[in-house]
Amino acid sequence: MAERKSLIKIKPKKFKSGDVVKVNFMVMHPMETGMRKDKKSGKIVPADYITEVKFFFNDTPFTTMQVWESVSTNPVFTINFKVPAAGTLKVVYKTNTGEVQEKSKKLKPKG
Amino acid sequence: MQRRSFLQRIGLAAAATAATATLTPQSLLAAEAPKGPNTMNIDAALKAITGGKAVTPSKKVHLKAPEIAENGAVVPVTVEVDSPMTPDDYVKAIHIFATKNSNVRCADIMLTPANGAAMFATRIKLGSSQDVLVVAETSTGEFLSAKQSVKVTIGGCG
């Protein structure tokens, strides 16, 4: 399956190890509820939404999310994370259609 | 009785052909348990999460949501919970409900002390004007909640 656009943003950009930063994870995803009708054909659009999002730091999971269809289109998930040291932040998500995708970003704390 | 068994056989045959057909997302959907519009009401959803324990409204839970949302398809929701987030005392999970959606559950976030602070933000869909309810589960087994009503001008579902 084609890779969907996703993005991990860390706020603030400059941080030290031990700081609590905001992690923004954005995905381009339609989040179809399975209840909406297509205006042209009149058929029901099949459900297609993210069901699980997992955040990993150096392959250790630290936050798991169960997501349902009532999250908006192109969702943004924001959580906090206390950066212990330099490492890789990875986000893996699953959809109800069996799609699994991931995105990672390297964290480089200064000082 | 004959008619019934005949119909059953036809149904089985149809299911078998569907299963052997190429694995399109549609067939994968059919193979799974009935997902799609999930119709859990708020009481059932709360019971599924708390296991029948009492949920107490608390000032420790801060819920930020707009009082009036023009577009129900994109309603920003921010939840913050006062907690030291130490291994002994932290927020285990945050659950977000939209009390009048056909599926009231929006998101369940399982946190760990590695998060540093209990915060979650996302954007949700609201079908009509309703209450947004947030339940936070602490590691000590308490369920704390906060609620806010949101007025929706244009519905976000369907």
PDB file of C-alpha atoms in Angstrom:
ATOM      1  CA  MET A   1       0.000   0.000   0.000  1.00  0.00           C
ATOM      2  CA  ALA A   2       1.182   3.444  -0.785  1.00  0.00           C
ATOM      3  CA  GLU A   3       2.862   5.253   2.009  1.00  0.00           C
ATOM      4  CA  ARG A   4       0.740   7.922   3.608  1.00  0.00           C
ATOM      5  CA  LYS A   5       2.207  11.261   4.435  1.00  0.00           C
ATOM      6  CA  SER A   6       2.982  11.647   8.097  1.00  0.00           C
ATOM      7  CA  LEU A   7       5.079  13.972  10.172  1.00  0.00           C
ATOM      8  CA  ILE A   8       6.585  14.055  13.653  1.00  0.00           C
ATOM      9  CA  LYS A   9       7.196  17.476  15.153  1.00  0.00           C
ATOM     10  CA  ILE A  10       8.988  18.170  18.407  1.00  0.00           C
ATOM     11  CA  LYS A  11       8.319  21.347  20.357  1.00  0.00           C
ATOM     12  CA  PRO A  12      10.426  23.208  21.327  1.00  0.00           C
ATOM     13  CA  LYS A  13      13.060  22.552  18.668  1.00  0.00           C
ATOM     14  CA  LYS A  14      16.000  22.951  21.038  1.00  0.00           C
ATOM     15  CA  PHE A  15      15.904  20.861  24.192  1.00  0.00           C
ATOM     16  CA  LYS A  16      18.212  19.233  26.717  1.00  0.00           C
ATOM     17  CA  SER A  17      18.100  15.634  27.891  1.00  0.00           C
ATOM     18  CA  GLY A  18      15.668  15.403  30.780  1.00  0.00           C
ATOM     19  CA  ASP A  19      13.350  18.038  29.326  1.00  0.00           C
ATOM     20  CA  VAL A  20       9.682  17.358  28.701  1.00  0.00           C
ATOM     21  CA  VAL A  21       8.883  18.056  25.062  1.00  0.00           C
ATOM     22  CA  LYS A  22       5.659  18.014  23.070  1.00  0.00           C
ATOM     23  CA  VAL A  23       5.497  15.351  20.386  1.00  0.00           C
ATOM     24  CA  ASN A  24       3.122  16.096  17.521  1.00  0.00           C
ATOM     25  CA  PHE A  25       2.257  13.230  15.208  1.00  0.00           C
ATOM     26  CA  MET A  26       0.272  14.106  12.097  1.00  0.00           C
ATOM     27  CA  VAL A  27      -1.039  11.710   9.449  1.00  0.00           C
ATOM     28  CA  MET A  28      -2.846  12.358   6.199  1.00  0.00           C
ATOM     29  CA  HIS A  29      -5.698   9.894   6.625  1.00  0.00           C
ATOM     30  CA  PRO A  30      -9.373  10.139   5.561  1.00  0.00           C
ATOM     31  CA  MET A  31     -10.736   8.547   8.799  1.00  0.00           C
ATOM     32  CA  GLU A  32     -13.912   7.316   7.098  1.00  0.00           C
ATOM     33  CA  THR A  33     -16.547   6.359   9.648  1.00  0.00           C
ATOM     34  CA  GLY A  34     -18.416   3.949   7.396  1.00  0.00           C
ATOM     35  CA  MET A  35     -21.589   6.010   7.793  1.00  0.00           C
ATOM     36  CA  ARG A  36     -21.013   8.706   5.173  1.00  0.00           C
ATOM     37  CA  LYS A  37     -22.592   8.386   1.734  1.00  0.00           C
ATOM     38  CA  ASP A  38     -20.743   9.355  -1.407  1.00  0.00           C
ATOM     39  CA  LYS A  39     -22.599  12.336  -2.859  1.00  0.00           C
ATOM     40  CA  LYS A  40     -22.098  11.252  -6.489  1.00  0.00           C
ATOM     41  CA  SER A  41     -22.816   7.519  -6.416  1.00  0.00           C
ATOM     42  CA  GLY A  42     -25.004   7.434  -3.317  1.00  0.00           C
ATOM     43  CA  LYS A  43     -23.110   4.435  -1.975  1.00  0.00           C
ATOM     44  CA  ILE A  44     -21.821   4.205   1.572  1.00  0.00           C
ATOM     45  CA  VAL A  45     -18.081   4.854   1.801  1.00  0.00           C
ATOM     46  CA  PRO A  46     -16.516   1.866   3.589  1.00  0.00           C
ATOM     47  CA  ALA A  47     -15.023   2.467   7.012  1.00  0.00           C
ATOM     48  CA  ASP A  48     -11.315   3.245   7.007  1.00  0.00           C
ATOM     49  CA  TYR A  49      -9.879   4.688  10.175  1.00  0.00           C
ATOM     50  CA  ILE A  50      -6.839   4.429  12.407  1.00  0.00           C
ATOM     51  CA  THR A  51      -7.369   2.018  15.288  1.00  0.00           C
ATOM     52  CA  GLU A  52      -4.044   2.005  17.086  1.00  0.00           C
ATOM     53  CA  VAL A  53      -1.098   4.363  17.420  1.00  0.00           C
ATOM     54  CA  LYS A  54       2.048   3.321  19.284  1.00  0.00           C
ATOM     55  CA  PHE A  55       4.949   5.525  20.263  1.00  0.00           C
ATOM     56  CA  PHE A  56       8.378   3.921  20.706  1.00  0.00           C
ATOM     57  CA  PHE A  57      11.650   5.339  21.993  1.00  0.00           C
ATOM     58  CA  ASN A  58      14.642   3.183  21.050  1.00  0.00           C
ATOM     59  CA  ASP A  59      12.142   0.363  20.345  1.00  0.00           C
ATOM     60  CA  THR A  60      10.622   0.545  23.842  1.00  0.00           C
ATOM     61  CA  PRO A  61       6.929   1.457  23.754  1.00  0.00           C
ATOM     62  CA  PHE A  62       5.947   4.308  26.046  1.00  0.00           C
ATOM     63  CA  THR A  63       2.497   5.378  24.868  1.00  0.00           C
ATOM     64  CA  THR A  64      -0.276   3.425  23.181  1.00  0.00           C
ATOM     65  CA  MET A  65      -3.475   4.873  21.798  1.00  0.00           C
ATOM     66  CA  GLN A  66      -6.709   3.177  20.877  1.00  0.00           C
ATOM     67  CA  VAL A  67      -8.403   5.397  18.370  1.00  0.00           C
ATOM     68  CA  TRP A  68     -11.977   5.229  17.092  1.00  0.00           C
ATOM     69  CA  GLU A  69     -13.735   6.625  14.069  1.00  0.00           C
ATOM     70  CA  SER A  70     -14.767   9.868  15.740  1.00  0.00           C
ATOM     71  CA  VAL A  71     -11.279  11.355  15.462  1.00  0.00           C
ATOM     72  CA  SER A  72     -11.084  14.015  12.752  1.00  0.00           C
ATOM     73  CA  THR A  73      -9.780  13.632   9.218  1.00  0.00           C
ATOM     74  CA  ASN A  74      -6.008  14.061   8.955  1.00  0.00           C
ATOM     75  CA  PRO A  75      -5.572  13.537  12.687  1.00  0.00           C
ATOM     76  CA  VAL A  76      -2.998  15.188  14.900  1.00  0.00           C
ATOM     77  CA  PHE A  77      -2.004  13.452  18.134  1.00  0.00           C
ATOM     78  CA  THR A  78      -0.062  15.438  20.697  1.00  0.00           C
ATOM     79  CA  ILE A  79       1.561  13.933  23.770  1.00  0.00           C
ATOM     80  CA  ASN A  80       4.376  14.829  26.121  1.00  0.00           C
ATOM     81  CA  PHE A  81       7.646  12.971  26.363  1.00  0.00           C
ATOM     82  CA  LYS A  82      10.538  13.272  28.786  1.00  0.00           C
ATOM     83  CA  VAL A  83      13.658  12.828  26.666  1.00  0.00           C
ATOM     84  CA  PRO A  84      16.158  10.700  28.620  1.00  0.00           C
ATOM     85  CA  ALA A  85      18.985  10.826  26.047  1.00  0.00           C
ATOM     86  CA  ALA A  86      19.606  10.871  22.328  1.00  0.00           C
ATOM     87  CA  GLY A  87      17.714   8.207  20.450  1.00  0.00           C
ATOM     88  CA  THR A  88      15.078   7.412  17.876  1.00  0.00           C
ATOM     89  CA  LEU A  89      11.415   8.144  18.281  1.00  0.00           C
ATOM     90  CA  LYS A  90       9.209   5.853  16.255  1.00  0.00           C
ATOM     91  CA  VAL A  91       5.462   5.921  15.683  1.00  0.00           C
ATOM     92  CA  VAL A  92       3.619   2.890  14.331  1.00  0.00           C
ATOM     93  CA  TYR A  93      -0.050   2.997  13.453  1.00  0.00           C
ATOM     94  CA  LYS A  94      -2.629   0.465  12.320  1.00  0.00           C
ATOM     95  CA  THR A  95      -5.937   0.927  10.558  1.00  0.00           C
ATOM     96  CA  ASN A  96      -9.077  -1.204  10.565  1.00  0.00           C
ATOM     97  CA  THR A  97      -8.287  -2.296   7.004  1.00  0.00           C
ATOM     98  CA  GLY A  98      -5.053  -3.945   8.149  1.00  0.00           C
ATOM     99  CA  GLU A  99      -2.699  -1.235   7.008  1.00  0.00           C
ATOM    100  CA  VAL A 100       0.411  -0.811   9.197  1.00  0.00           C
ATOM    101  CA  GLN A 101       2.757   2.109   8.713  1.00  0.00           C
ATOM    102  CA  GLU A 102       5.521   3.743  10.677  1.00  0.00           C
ATOM    103  CA  LYS A 103       7.504   6.929  10.887  1.00  0.00           C
ATOM    104  CA  SER A 104      10.604   7.701  12.885  1.00  0.00           C
ATOM    105  CA  LYS A 105      12.604  10.722  13.897  1.00  0.00           C
ATOM    106  CA  LYS A 106      15.969  11.084  15.614  1.00  0.00           C
ATOM    107  CA  LEU A 107      16.089  13.068  18.827  1.00  0.00           C
ATOM    108  CA  LYS A 108      19.266  14.996  19.476  1.00  0.00           C
ATOM    109  CA  PRO A 109      19.205  16.744  22.844  1.00  0.00           C
ATOM    110  CA  LYS A 110      21.882  19.357  23.399  1.00  0.00           C
ATOM    111  CA  GLY A 111      23.600  19.439  26.768  1.00  0.00           C
TER     112      GLY A 111
ATOM    113  CA  MET B   1     -36.500 -26.986   7.068  1.00  0.00           C
ATOM    114  CA  GLN B   2     -35.205 -27.934   3.657  1.00  0.00           C
ATOM    115  CA  ARG B   3     -35.465 -24.401   2.500  1.00  0.00           C
ATOM    116  CA  ARG B   4     -33.533 -23.182   5.519  1.00  0.00           C
ATOM    117  CA  SER B   5     -30.688 -25.649   5.065  1.00  0.00           C
ATOM    118  CA  PHE B   6     -30.544 -24.782   1.396  1.00  0.00           C
ATOM    119  CA  LEU B   7     -30.257 -21.092   2.206  1.00  0.00           C
ATOM    120  CA  GLN B   8     -27.586 -21.804   4.786  1.00  0.00           C
ATOM    121  CA  ARG B   9     -25.592 -23.740   2.243  1.00  0.00           C
ATOM    122  CA  ILE B  10     -25.860 -20.912  -0.230  1.00  0.00           C
ATOM    123  CA  GLY B  11     -24.700 -18.477   2.429  1.00  0.00           C
ATOM    124  CA  LEU B  12     -21.709 -20.669   3.269  1.00  0.00           C
ATOM    125  CA  ALA B  13     -20.763 -20.994  -0.375  1.00  0.00           C
ATOM    126  CA  ALA B  14     -20.946 -17.238  -0.811  1.00  0.00           C
ATOM    127  CA  ALA B  15     -18.758 -16.704   2.250  1.00  0.00           C
ATOM    128  CA  ALA B  16     -16.224 -19.229   0.969  1.00  0.00           C
ATOM    129  CA  THR B  17     -15.954 -17.585  -2.428  1.00  0.00           C
ATOM    130  CA  ALA B  18     -15.583 -14.212  -0.750  1.00  0.00           C
ATOM    131  CA  ALA B  19     -12.748 -15.558   1.407  1.00  0.00           C
ATOM    132  CA  THR B  20     -10.888 -17.122  -1.501  1.00  0.00           C
ATOM    133  CA  ALA B  21     -11.206 -13.992  -3.624  1.00  0.00           C
ATOM    134  CA  THR B  22      -8.237 -11.635  -3.745  1.00  0.00           C
ATOM    135  CA  LEU B  23      -7.529  -9.958  -0.432  1.00  0.00           C
ATOM    136  CA  THR B  24      -8.942  -6.535  -1.065  1.00  0.00           C
ATOM    137  CA  PRO B  25      -9.416  -4.268   1.934  1.00  0.00           C
ATOM    138  CA  GLN B  26     -13.136  -4.863   1.622  1.00  0.00           C
ATOM    139  CA  SER B  27     -12.820  -8.618   2.111  1.00  0.00           C
ATOM    140  CA  LEU B  28     -10.437  -8.068   5.014  1.00  0.00           C
ATOM    141  CA  LEU B  29     -13.096  -5.914   6.593  1.00  0.00           C
ATOM    142  CA  ALA B  30     -15.694  -8.637   6.169  1.00  0.00           C
ATOM    143  CA  ALA B  31     -13.400 -11.208   7.775  1.00  0.00           C
ATOM    144  CA  GLU B  32     -12.997  -9.134  10.909  1.00  0.00           C
ATOM    145  CA  ALA B  33     -15.485  -8.797  13.716  1.00  0.00           C
ATOM    146  CA  PRO B  34     -18.289  -6.312  13.042  1.00  0.00           C
ATOM    147  CA  LYS B  35     -16.342  -3.097  12.967  1.00  0.00           C
ATOM    148  CA  GLY B  36     -17.568   0.026  11.314  1.00  0.00           C
ATOM    149  CA  PRO B  37     -20.263   2.059  12.986  1.00  0.00           C
ATOM    150  CA  ASN B  38     -19.850   0.939  16.544  1.00  0.00           C
ATOM    151  CA  THR B  39     -22.968   1.596  18.571  1.00  0.00           C
ATOM    152  CA  MET B  40     -21.904   1.598  22.171  1.00  0.00           C
ATOM    153  CA  ASN B  41     -23.782   4.002  24.378  1.00  0.00           C
ATOM    154  CA  ILE B  42     -22.096   6.045  27.063  1.00  0.00           C
ATOM    155  CA  ASP B  43     -23.107   3.836  29.993  1.00  0.00           C
ATOM    156  CA  ALA B  44     -21.856   0.662  28.308  1.00  0.00           C
ATOM    157  CA  ALA B  45     -18.614   2.334  27.275  1.00  0.00           C
ATOM    158  CA  LEU B  46     -17.977   3.656  30.780  1.00  0.00           C
ATOM    159  CA  LYS B  47     -18.706   0.247  32.257  1.00  0.00           C
ATOM    160  CA  ALA B  48     -16.337  -1.420  29.803  1.00  0.00           C
ATOM    161  CA  ILE B  49     -13.543   0.872  30.930  1.00  0.00           C
ATOM    162  CA  THR B  50     -14.093   1.280  34.657  1.00  0.00           C
ATOM    163  CA  GLY B  51     -15.503  -2.175  35.330  1.00  0.00           C
ATOM    164  CA  GLY B  52     -18.341  -0.656  37.356  1.00  0.00           C
ATOM    165  CA  LYS B  53     -16.173   1.607  39.540  1.00  0.00           C
ATOM    166  CA  ALA B  54     -17.364   5.083  40.401  1.00  0.00           C
ATOM    167  CA  VAL B  55     -16.197   8.006  38.292  1.00  0.00           C
ATOM    168  CA  THR B  56     -15.690  11.200  40.290  1.00  0.00           C
ATOM    169  CA  PRO B  57     -15.573  14.663  38.740  1.00  0.00           C
ATOM    170  CA  SER B  58     -12.252  16.227  39.683  1.00  0.00           C
ATOM    171  CA  LYS B  59     -10.504  19.568  39.380  1.00  0.00           C
ATOM    172  CA  LYS B  60      -7.262  17.768  38.596  1.00  0.00           C
ATOM    173  CA  VAL B  61      -8.488  17.056  35.089  1.00  0.00           C
ATOM    174  CA  HIS B  62      -8.381  20.057  32.781  1.00  0.00           C
ATOM    175  CA  LEU B  63     -10.370  19.770  29.583  1.00  0.00           C
ATOM    176  CA  LYS B  64     -10.004  22.417  26.918  1.00  0.00           C
ATOM    177  CA  ALA B  65     -12.637  22.383  24.197  1.00  0.00           C
ATOM    178  CA  PRO B  66     -14.434  25.226  22.411  1.00  0.00           C
ATOM    179  CA  GLU B  67     -17.864  26.185  23.801  1.00  0.00           C
ATOM    180  CA  ILE B  68     -19.139  26.832  20.288  1.00  0.00           C
ATOM    181  CA  ALA B  69     -17.728  24.840  17.385  1.00  0.00           C
ATOM    182  CA  GLU B  70     -18.751  26.046  13.951  1.00  0.00           C
ATOM    183  CA  ASN B  71     -17.620  22.877  12.232  1.00  0.00           C
ATOM    184  CA  GLY B  72     -18.331  19.639  14.041  1.00  0.00           C
ATOM    185  CA  ALA B  73     -15.848  17.748  11.880  1.00  0.00           C
ATOM    186  CA  VAL B  74     -12.859  19.413  13.505  1.00  0.00           C
ATOM    187  CA  VAL B  75     -13.194  20.116  17.221  1.00  0.00           C
ATOM    188  CA  PRO B  76      -9.868  20.558  19.003  1.00  0.00           C
ATOM    189  CA  VAL B  77      -9.725  18.870  22.411  1.00  0.00           C
ATOM    190  CA  THR B  78      -6.881  19.155  24.911  1.00  0.00           C
ATOM    191  CA  VAL B  79      -6.711  17.186  28.145  1.00  0.00           C
ATOM    192  CA  GLU B  80      -4.230  17.834  30.922  1.00  0.00           C
ATOM    193  CA  VAL B  81      -4.142  15.974  34.225  1.00  0.00           C
ATOM    194  CA  ASP B  82      -2.264  17.167  37.300  1.00  0.00           C
ATOM    195  CA  SER B  83       0.016  14.328  38.228  1.00  0.00           C
ATOM    196  CA  PRO B  84       3.666  13.979  39.299  1.00  0.00           C
ATOM    197  CA  MET B  85       4.093  11.126  36.761  1.00  0.00           C
ATOM    198  CA  THR B  86       6.454   9.167  38.999  1.00  0.00           C
ATOM    199  CA  PRO B  87       6.535   5.338  38.829  1.00  0.00           C
ATOM    200  CA  ASP B  88       4.390   5.242  42.014  1.00  0.00           C
ATOM    201  CA  ASP B  89       1.817   7.826  41.021  1.00  0.00           C
ATOM    202  CA  TYR B  90       1.001   8.478  37.415  1.00  0.00           C
ATOM    203  CA  VAL B  91      -1.899   8.698  35.029  1.00  0.00           C
ATOM    204  CA  LYS B  92      -2.407   5.317  33.425  1.00  0.00           C
ATOM    205  CA  ALA B  93      -4.941   6.209  30.807  1.00  0.00           C
ATOM    206  CA  ILE B  94      -7.029   9.036  29.420  1.00  0.00           C
ATOM    207  CA  HIS B  95     -10.339   8.243  27.742  1.00  0.00           C
ATOM    208  CA  ILE B  96     -12.270  10.715  25.623  1.00  0.00           C
ATOM    209  CA  PHE B  97     -15.989  10.319  24.960  1.00  0.00           C
ATOM    210  CA  ALA B  98     -18.436  12.258  22.826  1.00  0.00           C
ATOM    211  CA  THR B  99     -21.650  11.466  24.654  1.00  0.00           C
ATOM    212  CA  LYS B 100     -24.084  11.719  21.736  1.00  0.00           C
ATOM    213  CA  ASN B 101     -22.084  10.330  18.807  1.00  0.00           C
ATOM    214  CA  SER B 102     -23.253   6.953  17.504  1.00  0.00           C
ATOM    215  CA  ASN B 103     -19.964   5.583  18.780  1.00  0.00           C
ATOM    216  CA  VAL B 104     -19.223   7.510  21.948  1.00  0.00           C
ATOM    217  CA  ARG B 105     -15.596   6.417  22.187  1.00  0.00           C
ATOM    218  CA  CYS B 106     -13.102   8.781  20.575  1.00  0.00           C
ATOM    219  CA  ALA B 107      -9.694   7.797  21.894  1.00  0.00           C
ATOM    220  CA  ASP B 108      -8.071   5.888  24.757  1.00  0.00           C
ATOM    221  CA  ILE B 109      -4.505   6.881  25.543  1.00  0.00           C
ATOM    222  CA  MET B 110      -2.345   4.622  27.670  1.00  0.00           C
ATOM    223  CA  LEU B 111       0.437   6.642  29.282  1.00  0.00           C
ATOM    224  CA  THR B 112       3.581   5.681  31.182  1.00  0.00           C
ATOM    225  CA  PRO B 113       5.847   7.666  33.558  1.00  0.00           C
ATOM    226  CA  ALA B 114       8.179   8.224  30.566  1.00  0.00           C
ATOM    227  CA  ASN B 115       5.743  10.825  29.280  1.00  0.00           C
ATOM    228  CA  GLY B 116       6.839  13.310  31.936  1.00  0.00           C
ATOM    229  CA  ALA B 117       3.447  15.039  32.050  1.00  0.00           C
ATOM    230  CA  ALA B 118      -0.066  13.784  31.429  1.00  0.00           C
ATOM    231  CA  MET B 119      -1.278  15.644  28.374  1.00  0.00           C
ATOM    232  CA  PHE B 120      -3.088  14.689  25.207  1.00  0.00           C
ATOM    233  CA  ALA B 121      -4.469  16.742  22.366  1.00  0.00           C
ATOM    234  CA  THR B 122      -6.250  15.845  19.171  1.00  0.00           C
ATOM    235  CA  ARG B 123      -9.195  16.913  17.019  1.00  0.00           C
ATOM    236  CA  ILE B 124     -12.465  15.006  17.084  1.00  0.00           C
ATOM    237  CA  LYS B 125     -15.733  14.874  15.164  1.00  0.00           C
ATOM    238  CA  LEU B 126     -19.019  15.729  16.846  1.00  0.00           C
ATOM    239  CA  GLY B 127     -22.316  14.824  15.202  1.00  0.00           C
ATOM    240  CA  SER B 128     -24.393  17.367  17.111  1.00  0.00           C
ATOM    241  CA  SER B 129     -24.262  19.636  20.156  1.00  0.00           C
ATOM    242  CA  GLN B 130     -23.269  17.485  23.101  1.00  0.00           C
ATOM    243  CA  ASP B 131     -21.023  16.980  26.115  1.00  0.00           C
ATOM    244  CA  VAL B 132     -17.415  15.922  25.771  1.00  0.00           C
ATOM    245  CA  LEU B 133     -16.464  13.710  28.691  1.00  0.00           C
ATOM    246  CA  VAL B 134     -12.912  12.897  29.748  1.00  0.00           C
ATOM    247  CA  VAL B 135     -12.052  10.117  32.190  1.00  0.00           C
ATOM    248  CA  ALA B 136      -8.531   9.768  33.560  1.00  0.00           C
ATOM    249  CA  GLU B 137      -7.434   6.557  35.243  1.00  0.00           C
ATOM    250  CA  THR B 138      -4.649   6.890  37.797  1.00  0.00           C
ATOM    251  CA  SER B 139      -2.219   4.180  38.809  1.00  0.00           C
ATOM    252  CA  THR B 140      -3.900   4.064  42.229  1.00  0.00           C
ATOM    253  CA  GLY B 141      -7.128   2.907  40.574  1.00  0.00           C
ATOM    254  CA  GLU B 142      -9.109   6.132  40.724  1.00  0.00           C
ATOM    255  CA  PHE B 143     -11.250   7.392  37.886  1.00  0.00           C
ATOM    256  CA  LEU B 144     -11.386  11.179  37.580  1.00  0.00           C
ATOM    257  CA  SER B 145     -13.513  12.971  35.067  1.00  0.00           C
ATOM    258  CA  ALA B 146     -14.182  16.345  33.496  1.00  0.00           C
ATOM    259  CA  LYS B 147     -16.958  17.424  31.192  1.00  0.00           C
ATOM    260  CA  GLN B 148     -17.731  20.280  28.859  1.00  0.00           C
ATOM    261  CA  SER B 149     -20.659  20.941  26.583  1.00  0.00           C
ATOM    262  CA  VAL B 150     -19.881  21.947  23.019  1.00  0.00           C
ATOM    263  CA  LYS B 151     -22.407  23.632  20.745  1.00  0.00           C
ATOM    264  CA  VAL B 152     -22.067  22.504  17.156  1.00  0.00           C
ATOM    265  CA  THR B 153     -23.425  24.576  14.279  1.00  0.00           C
ATOM    266  CA  ILE B 154     -22.749  22.099  11.457  1.00  0.00           C
ATOM    267  CA  GLY B 155     -22.619  18.390  12.301  1.00  0.00           C
ATOM    268  CA  GLY B 156     -19.440  16.517  11.546  1.00  0.00           C
ATOM    269  CA  CYS B 157     -20.736  13.020  10.848  1.00  0.00           C
ATOM    270  CA  GLY B 158     -22.429  11.866   7.687  1.00  0.00           C
TER     271      GLY B 158
END
